[in-house]
Coordinates of C-alpha atoms and ligand atoms in Angstrom, one line a residue:
M26 CA 168.9 66.1 244.0
N27 CA 172.4 66.9 245.3
S28 CA 174.7 64.1 246.1
D29 CA 177.2 64.5 248.9
A30 CA 179.9 65.1 246.2
T31 CA 178.2 68.2 244.9
I32 CA 177.6 69.8 248.3
R33 CA 180.6 71.9 248.9
T34 CA 181.6 75.3 250.3
P35 CA 183.4 77.3 247.6
A36 CA 186.9 78.3 248.6
V37 CA 187.5 82.0 249.2
T38 CA 190.7 84.1 248.9
S39 CA 191.1 85.7 252.3
R40 CA 190.7 89.5 252.5
L41 CA 193.0 89.4 255.5
P42 CA 195.4 86.5 254.9
N43 CA 197.7 87.6 257.7
V44 CA 195.1 87.7 260.4
G45 CA 194.8 84.8 262.8
T46 CA 193.4 84.4 266.3
T47 CA 194.4 87.5 268.2
I48 CA 196.9 87.3 271.1
F49 CA 194.2 88.6 273.4
T50 CA 192.0 85.6 272.7
V51 CA 194.9 83.2 272.9
M52 CA 196.1 84.6 276.2
S53 CA 192.6 84.7 277.7
A54 CA 192.0 81.1 276.7
L55 CA 195.4 80.0 278.2
A56 CA 194.6 82.0 281.3
A57 CA 191.3 80.2 281.7
E58 CA 192.9 76.8 281.0
H59 CA 195.6 77.3 283.7
K60 CA 193.4 79.2 286.1
A61 CA 195.8 82.1 285.9
V62 CA 195.0 85.6 287.1
N63 CA 194.1 87.4 283.9
L64 CA 195.9 90.7 283.6
G65 CA 196.1 90.2 279.9
Q66 CA 193.0 91.4 278.1
G67 CA 192.0 95.0 278.9
F68 CA 188.7 94.9 280.7
P69 CA 187.5 95.5 284.3
D70 CA 186.7 92.5 286.5
F71 CA 184.5 94.7 288.7
A72 CA 180.9 95.9 288.2
C73 CA 179.8 99.2 286.7
D74 CA 177.8 101.7 288.7
P75 CA 174.3 100.2 289.4
T76 CA 172.9 103.7 288.6
L77 CA 173.9 103.2 285.0
V78 CA 172.3 99.8 284.8
D79 CA 169.1 101.3 286.3
A80 CA 169.1 104.1 283.7
V81 CA 169.3 101.6 280.9
T82 CA 166.7 99.4 282.5
H83 CA 164.4 102.3 282.9
A84 CA 164.9 103.2 279.2
M85 CA 163.9 99.7 278.2
Q86 CA 160.8 99.8 280.5
A87 CA 159.9 103.2 279.1
G88 CA 159.7 101.6 275.7
H89 CA 162.9 102.8 274.1
N90 CA 163.3 99.6 272.3
Q91 CA 163.0 100.3 268.6
Y92 CA 165.4 101.7 266.0
P93 CA 166.9 105.1 267.1
P94 CA 167.9 107.6 264.5
M95 CA 170.8 106.4 262.3
T96 CA 173.2 108.9 263.9
G97 CA 172.3 108.1 267.5
V98 CA 169.6 109.5 269.9
P99 CA 169.7 113.3 270.0
V100 CA 170.0 113.5 273.8
L101 CA 173.1 111.4 273.8
R102 CA 174.7 113.4 271.0
Q103 CA 173.8 116.6 272.8
A104 CA 175.3 115.3 276.1
I105 CA 178.6 114.4 274.2
A106 CA 178.8 117.8 272.5
A107 CA 178.2 119.6 275.9
K108 CA 180.9 117.5 277.5
I109 CA 183.5 118.1 274.8
E110 CA 182.8 121.8 275.0
A111 CA 183.1 121.9 278.8
L112 CA 186.3 119.9 278.8
H113 CA 188.1 121.1 275.7
Q114 CA 186.3 124.4 274.7
H115 CA 185.4 123.1 271.2
R116 CA 181.8 123.1 270.1
Y117 CA 180.7 120.2 267.9
N118 CA 177.2 120.4 266.4
A119 CA 175.3 117.5 268.0
D120 CA 173.2 117.1 264.8
S121 CA 175.9 117.2 262.1
E122 CA 179.2 116.4 263.8
I123 CA 178.6 113.6 266.4
T124 CA 177.7 110.0 265.6
I125 CA 177.1 107.2 268.1
T126 CA 178.9 104.0 267.1
A127 CA 179.1 100.3 268.2
G128 CA 182.2 101.0 270.3
A129 CA 185.4 102.6 269.2
T130 CA 186.2 99.6 267.0
Q131 CA 183.3 100.3 264.6
A132 CA 184.1 104.0 264.8
I133 CA 187.7 103.5 263.6
I134 CA 186.9 101.0 260.8
T135 CA 184.0 103.2 259.6
A136 CA 186.2 106.4 259.5
I137 CA 188.9 104.4 257.6
L138 CA 186.4 103.0 255.1
A139 CA 184.8 106.4 254.6
V140 CA 188.0 108.2 253.6
V141 CA 190.7 105.7 252.5
H142 CA 190.6 104.8 248.8
P143 CA 192.6 101.8 247.4
G144 CA 196.2 102.7 247.2
D145 CA 196.0 105.6 249.8
E146 CA 198.6 105.5 252.5
V147 CA 197.7 105.5 256.2
I148 CA 200.4 106.0 258.8
V149 CA 200.2 104.0 262.1
L150 CA 202.6 104.6 265.0
E151 CA 203.8 101.3 266.3
P152 CA 203.1 99.7 268.7
C153 CA 199.5 100.2 267.9
Y154 CA 196.1 98.8 268.7
D155 CA 195.5 95.6 266.7
S156 CA 192.4 96.7 264.7
Y157 CA 194.1 99.6 262.8
V158 CA 196.1 97.6 260.3
P159 CA 193.5 95.1 259.2
N160 CA 191.0 98.0 258.9
I161 CA 193.3 99.9 256.5
E162 CA 193.9 96.7 254.5
L163 CA 190.2 96.1 254.2
A164 CA 189.9 99.6 252.7
G165 CA 192.6 98.7 250.2
G166 CA 194.9 101.2 251.8
V167 CA 198.7 100.9 252.2
V168 CA 199.8 100.6 255.8
V169 CA 202.8 102.8 256.6
R170 CA 204.4 101.9 259.9
V171 CA 206.3 104.5 261.9
P172 CA 207.8 103.3 265.2
L173 CA 207.4 105.2 268.4
T174 CA 210.8 105.6 270.0
P175 CA 211.7 102.2 271.6
G176 CA 212.1 102.6 275.4
T177 CA 210.2 105.8 275.8
F178 CA 207.4 105.3 273.2
R179 CA 207.6 109.0 272.4
P180 CA 206.5 110.2 268.9
D181 CA 209.4 110.9 266.6
F182 CA 208.1 113.8 264.5
D183 CA 211.0 113.7 262.1
K184 CA 210.1 110.1 261.3
I185 CA 206.4 110.9 261.0
A186 CA 207.3 113.8 258.7
A187 CA 209.5 111.6 256.6
A188 CA 206.7 109.1 256.2
I189 CA 204.2 111.6 254.8
T190 CA 203.9 111.5 251.0
P191 CA 201.4 112.9 248.5
R192 CA 199.5 109.6 248.8
T193 CA 199.1 109.9 252.6
R194 CA 195.4 110.1 253.4
A195 CA 195.4 109.7 257.2
L196 CA 197.4 109.3 260.3
I197 CA 196.1 107.4 263.3
I198 CA 197.2 108.5 266.8
N199 CA 196.2 107.1 270.2
S200 CA 196.7 109.0 273.5
P201 CA 196.6 107.8 276.3
H202 CA 198.3 104.9 274.5
N203 CA 197.6 101.2 274.5
P204 CA 199.9 99.4 275.1
S205 CA 202.7 101.7 276.3
A206 CA 200.5 103.8 278.8
T207 CA 202.2 107.0 277.6
I208 CA 200.3 110.3 276.8
W209 CA 201.0 113.0 274.3
S210 CA 201.7 116.5 275.8
D211 CA 200.4 119.8 274.5
V212 CA 203.8 120.3 273.0
D213 CA 203.5 117.0 271.1
M214 CA 200.0 118.1 269.8
L215 CA 201.3 121.5 268.7
K216 CA 204.2 119.8 266.8
L217 CA 201.6 117.5 265.2
Q218 CA 199.5 120.5 264.3
D219 CA 202.5 122.3 262.7
L220 CA 203.3 119.1 260.8
L221 CA 199.8 118.5 259.4
T222 CA 198.6 122.0 258.7
P223 CA 200.3 122.4 255.3
T224 CA 199.1 118.9 254.2
D225 CA 195.8 117.2 253.3
V226 CA 196.4 114.4 255.8
L227 CA 193.4 113.5 257.9
L228 CA 193.7 112.5 261.5
I229 CA 192.0 109.6 263.3
S230 CA 192.5 110.2 267.0
D231 CA 191.7 107.2 269.3
E232 CA 191.0 108.8 272.7
V233 CA 189.2 105.9 274.4
Y234 CA 191.3 106.3 277.6
E235 CA 190.7 110.0 277.7
H236 CA 189.6 110.0 281.4
M237 CA 192.7 108.0 282.7
V238 CA 195.5 110.6 282.7
F239 CA 197.6 110.6 285.9
D240 CA 199.8 112.8 288.0
G241 CA 197.9 116.0 287.4
Q242 CA 198.4 115.9 283.7
Q243 CA 195.7 117.0 281.3
H244 CA 194.3 114.9 278.4
Q245 CA 195.3 116.7 275.3
S246 CA 192.3 116.0 273.1
V247 CA 192.6 116.8 269.4
A248 CA 189.5 118.9 270.2
R249 CA 191.7 121.5 271.9
F250 CA 193.7 122.1 268.7
P251 CA 191.5 123.8 266.1
A252 CA 193.7 123.1 263.1
L253 CA 193.8 119.4 264.1
A254 CA 190.1 119.2 265.0
A255 CA 189.3 120.6 261.5
R256 CA 190.8 117.5 259.9
A257 CA 190.1 114.8 262.6
F258 CA 187.8 112.0 263.5
I259 CA 187.9 111.9 267.3
V260 CA 187.0 108.5 268.6
S261 CA 186.0 107.6 272.2
S262 CA 184.2 104.7 274.0
F263 CA 181.8 104.5 276.9
G264 CA 183.1 101.0 277.5
K265 CA 186.4 102.3 279.0
T266 CA 185.0 105.3 280.9
Y267 CA 182.0 103.6 282.6
H268 CA 183.4 100.1 283.1
V269 CA 181.1 98.6 280.5
T270 CA 183.3 97.3 277.7
G271 CA 180.7 94.7 276.8
W272 CA 178.1 97.3 275.8
K273 CA 180.2 98.4 272.8
V274 CA 178.9 101.9 272.5
G275 CA 181.2 104.8 271.5
Y276 CA 181.1 107.8 269.3
V277 CA 182.9 109.9 266.7
A278 CA 183.2 113.7 266.7
A279 CA 184.3 115.2 263.3
P280 CA 183.6 118.3 261.2
T281 CA 180.4 118.3 259.2
S282 CA 181.9 117.3 255.9
L283 CA 183.8 114.4 257.4
T284 CA 180.8 113.3 259.5
A285 CA 178.7 113.3 256.3
E286 CA 181.1 110.8 254.7
F287 CA 181.4 108.8 257.9
R288 CA 177.6 108.4 258.1
K289 CA 177.3 107.1 254.5
V290 CA 179.4 104.1 255.6
H291 CA 177.9 103.9 259.1
Q292 CA 174.4 103.6 257.8
F293 CA 175.3 100.6 255.8
N294 CA 177.4 98.7 258.2
V295 CA 175.6 98.9 261.5
F296 CA 173.0 101.6 260.6
T297 CA 172.6 102.4 264.3
V298 CA 173.4 101.4 267.9
N299 CA 171.0 99.9 270.5
T300 CA 168.5 102.4 271.8
P301 CA 168.1 101.8 275.5
V302 CA 171.8 101.9 276.2
Q303 CA 172.0 105.3 274.4
Y304 CA 169.2 106.7 276.6
G305 CA 170.7 105.3 279.7
L306 CA 174.1 106.8 278.9
A307 CA 172.6 110.2 278.1
Q308 CA 170.9 110.3 281.5
Y309 CA 174.0 109.0 283.4
M310 CA 176.2 111.6 281.7
A311 CA 174.2 114.4 283.3
D312 CA 176.5 113.8 286.3
P313 CA 180.1 114.5 285.5
A314 CA 181.4 112.9 288.7
P315 CA 181.8 109.4 287.3
Y316 CA 184.3 110.5 284.6
E317 CA 185.8 113.2 286.7
N318 CA 186.7 110.7 289.4
L319 CA 188.0 108.0 287.0
T320 CA 191.6 109.3 287.1
A321 CA 191.7 109.1 290.9
F322 CA 190.1 105.7 290.8
Y323 CA 192.6 104.3 288.4
Q324 CA 195.6 106.2 289.8
R325 CA 195.1 104.5 293.1
K326 CA 195.0 101.1 291.4
R327 CA 198.1 102.0 289.3
D328 CA 200.1 103.0 292.5
L329 CA 199.0 99.9 294.4
F330 CA 200.0 97.6 291.5
R331 CA 203.3 99.5 291.0
Q332 CA 204.2 99.3 294.7
G333 CA 203.8 95.5 294.5
L334 CA 205.8 95.3 291.2
A335 CA 208.6 97.2 292.8
Q336 CA 209.2 94.1 295.0
T337 CA 209.7 91.9 291.9
R338 CA 212.6 91.8 289.5
F339 CA 210.7 93.4 286.7
K340 CA 211.8 96.9 285.6
V341 CA 208.6 98.9 286.0
L342 CA 208.0 101.4 283.1
H343 CA 206.1 104.7 283.5
T344 CA 202.3 104.7 283.3
Q345 CA 201.1 108.2 282.5
G346 CA 197.6 107.2 281.3
S347 CA 195.3 104.3 280.4
Y348 CA 194.9 101.2 282.6
F349 CA 198.0 99.4 281.5
Q350 CA 201.3 98.9 283.1
C351 CA 204.3 97.8 281.1
V352 CA 207.3 96.0 282.6
D353 CA 210.7 95.1 281.2
I354 CA 211.3 91.4 281.7
S355 CA 215.1 91.3 280.9
A356 CA 216.2 90.7 284.6
V357 CA 213.6 88.0 285.1
S358 CA 213.9 85.8 282.0
D359 CA 215.8 85.1 278.8
L360 CA 212.6 84.2 276.9
G361 CA 211.2 86.4 274.2
E362 CA 208.1 88.3 275.1
A363 CA 205.5 85.9 273.6
D364 CA 207.1 82.8 275.1
F365 CA 207.5 84.6 278.4
C366 CA 203.8 85.5 278.5
K367 CA 202.9 81.9 277.8
W368 CA 205.3 80.6 280.4
L369 CA 204.1 83.2 283.0
T370 CA 200.5 82.1 282.4
Q371 CA 201.2 78.4 282.6
E372 CA 203.9 78.2 285.3
I373 CA 203.3 81.3 287.5
G374 CA 199.6 81.8 286.9
V375 CA 199.5 85.4 285.7
A376 CA 198.5 86.3 282.1
A377 CA 200.1 89.3 280.4
I378 CA 200.3 90.5 276.8
P379 CA 203.6 90.7 274.8
L380 CA 204.2 94.1 273.2
S381 CA 205.5 92.4 270.1
A382 CA 201.8 91.7 269.4
F383 CA 201.3 95.4 268.6
Y384 CA 204.1 95.4 265.9
G385 CA 203.7 94.2 262.3
N386 CA 207.2 92.6 262.4
G387 CA 206.8 91.2 266.0
F388 CA 209.6 93.5 267.3
D389 CA 210.6 92.1 270.6
Q390 CA 212.0 94.7 273.2
R391 CA 211.5 92.4 276.2
V392 CA 208.5 94.4 277.5
V393 CA 205.1 93.0 278.4
R394 CA 201.8 94.6 279.4
F395 CA 199.6 94.1 282.4
C396 CA 196.1 95.5 282.8
F397 CA 195.3 96.9 286.2
A398 CA 191.6 97.5 285.6
K399 CA 191.0 94.8 288.2
K400 CA 189.6 94.4 291.8
D401 CA 192.3 95.1 294.4
E402 CA 192.1 91.4 295.4
T403 CA 192.8 90.3 291.8
L404 CA 195.9 92.6 291.7
F405 CA 197.1 91.3 295.1
A406 CA 196.6 87.7 293.9
A407 CA 198.7 88.4 290.8
L408 CA 201.4 90.3 292.8
E409 CA 201.7 87.4 295.2
R410 CA 202.5 85.1 292.3
L411 CA 204.8 87.6 290.5
K412 CA 206.9 88.1 293.7
K413 CA 208.0 84.5 293.3
L414 CA 209.9 85.3 290.1
Ligands
PLP23 C1 193.3 101.9 271.9 C2 192.0 101.2 271.8 N1 191.2 101.6 270.8 C3 190.0 101.1 270.7 C4 189.5 100.1 271.5 C5 188.2 99.5 271.2 O1 187.2 100.1 272.0 P1 185.7 99.5 272.0 O2 185.6 98.3 272.9 O3 184.8 100.7 272.4 O4 185.4 99.1 270.6 C6 190.4 99.6 272.5 C7 189.9 98.5 273.4 O5 190.7 97.9 274.0 C8 191.6 100.2 272.7 O6 192.5 99.8 273.6

């Protein structure tokens, strides 16, 4: 029999010693504690289209409740292939080049685990989404951080070129960009194509905000650039497009040989993604209006929020895409970004995210991020408080 002294949990050496609770969780908890208006974490506070809920409900009632194929239900893969072709004139084979994933998060880590060997270098452009770096580390890869230009957040192709070595396995890009709300132009994409074409560098293109591109601009998907598409995993997420971040369903489009490697990892980490949501999404996608109208929907919210911010002492930065709005806090406070966000939550009652959270070295440029994927009344409530600053 075991005595208390022999019952113990063995110690482990952390695979991710630098990872703690994320700033998103910290700020959301602080927002809840102080009853702050939460413009921190990026998710809508309004309902999705009831037609989509009905489509998923019907799929369940119709008995679509057992394992789907490992790669995702064919009708959904076909709908995605048709949509990419209609929007970007690139035909992916629904059977061999598209895989349904548990959100973009699982798509990104799976792509990394599929192609990055220990010691391979992977370039990230900072500020970057918080999952990229730990994903690379879990694969045993070496993270190579290249900054986007402070102030404008534009890619610096000389710096990216200088970071490429014979050990570079992949580059991760993200447009529209979280957190800076910038987008890459066709000129940027052509420069990237010129840069990568002579190399064996793979591209992971995080396009989860693809349908939020403002002021008449066009989303420059990697799918539009054949020499990039030939080396890329394109990642997207239904969570952002259809206001259902909690459903965690996304997809990856990649050439057959890359998809084959992707699926080897996919089948042993999630195997597959819940069936009724896939059928519901496939049916809902038959109507392009919801994603076609998304830009107008969010552009109105962006403008409403920016008009309010113009009456504060924040310097309001450009928002070209995504549902984020960054502001420079220099004229409002002497605090660093993280302390300012905590203070803003506790004392003013509005939660925001410091951009320093998206840099490995905590680089502080006095800029914080608000999320405007919120009901108008939520935005007005936040603005009312921010105007007091
Ligand atoms: C840039 C970026 N990539 C990926 C994700 C994760 O998407 P999903 O919820 O589909 O996993 C997010 C979510 O905030 C994001 O902002």
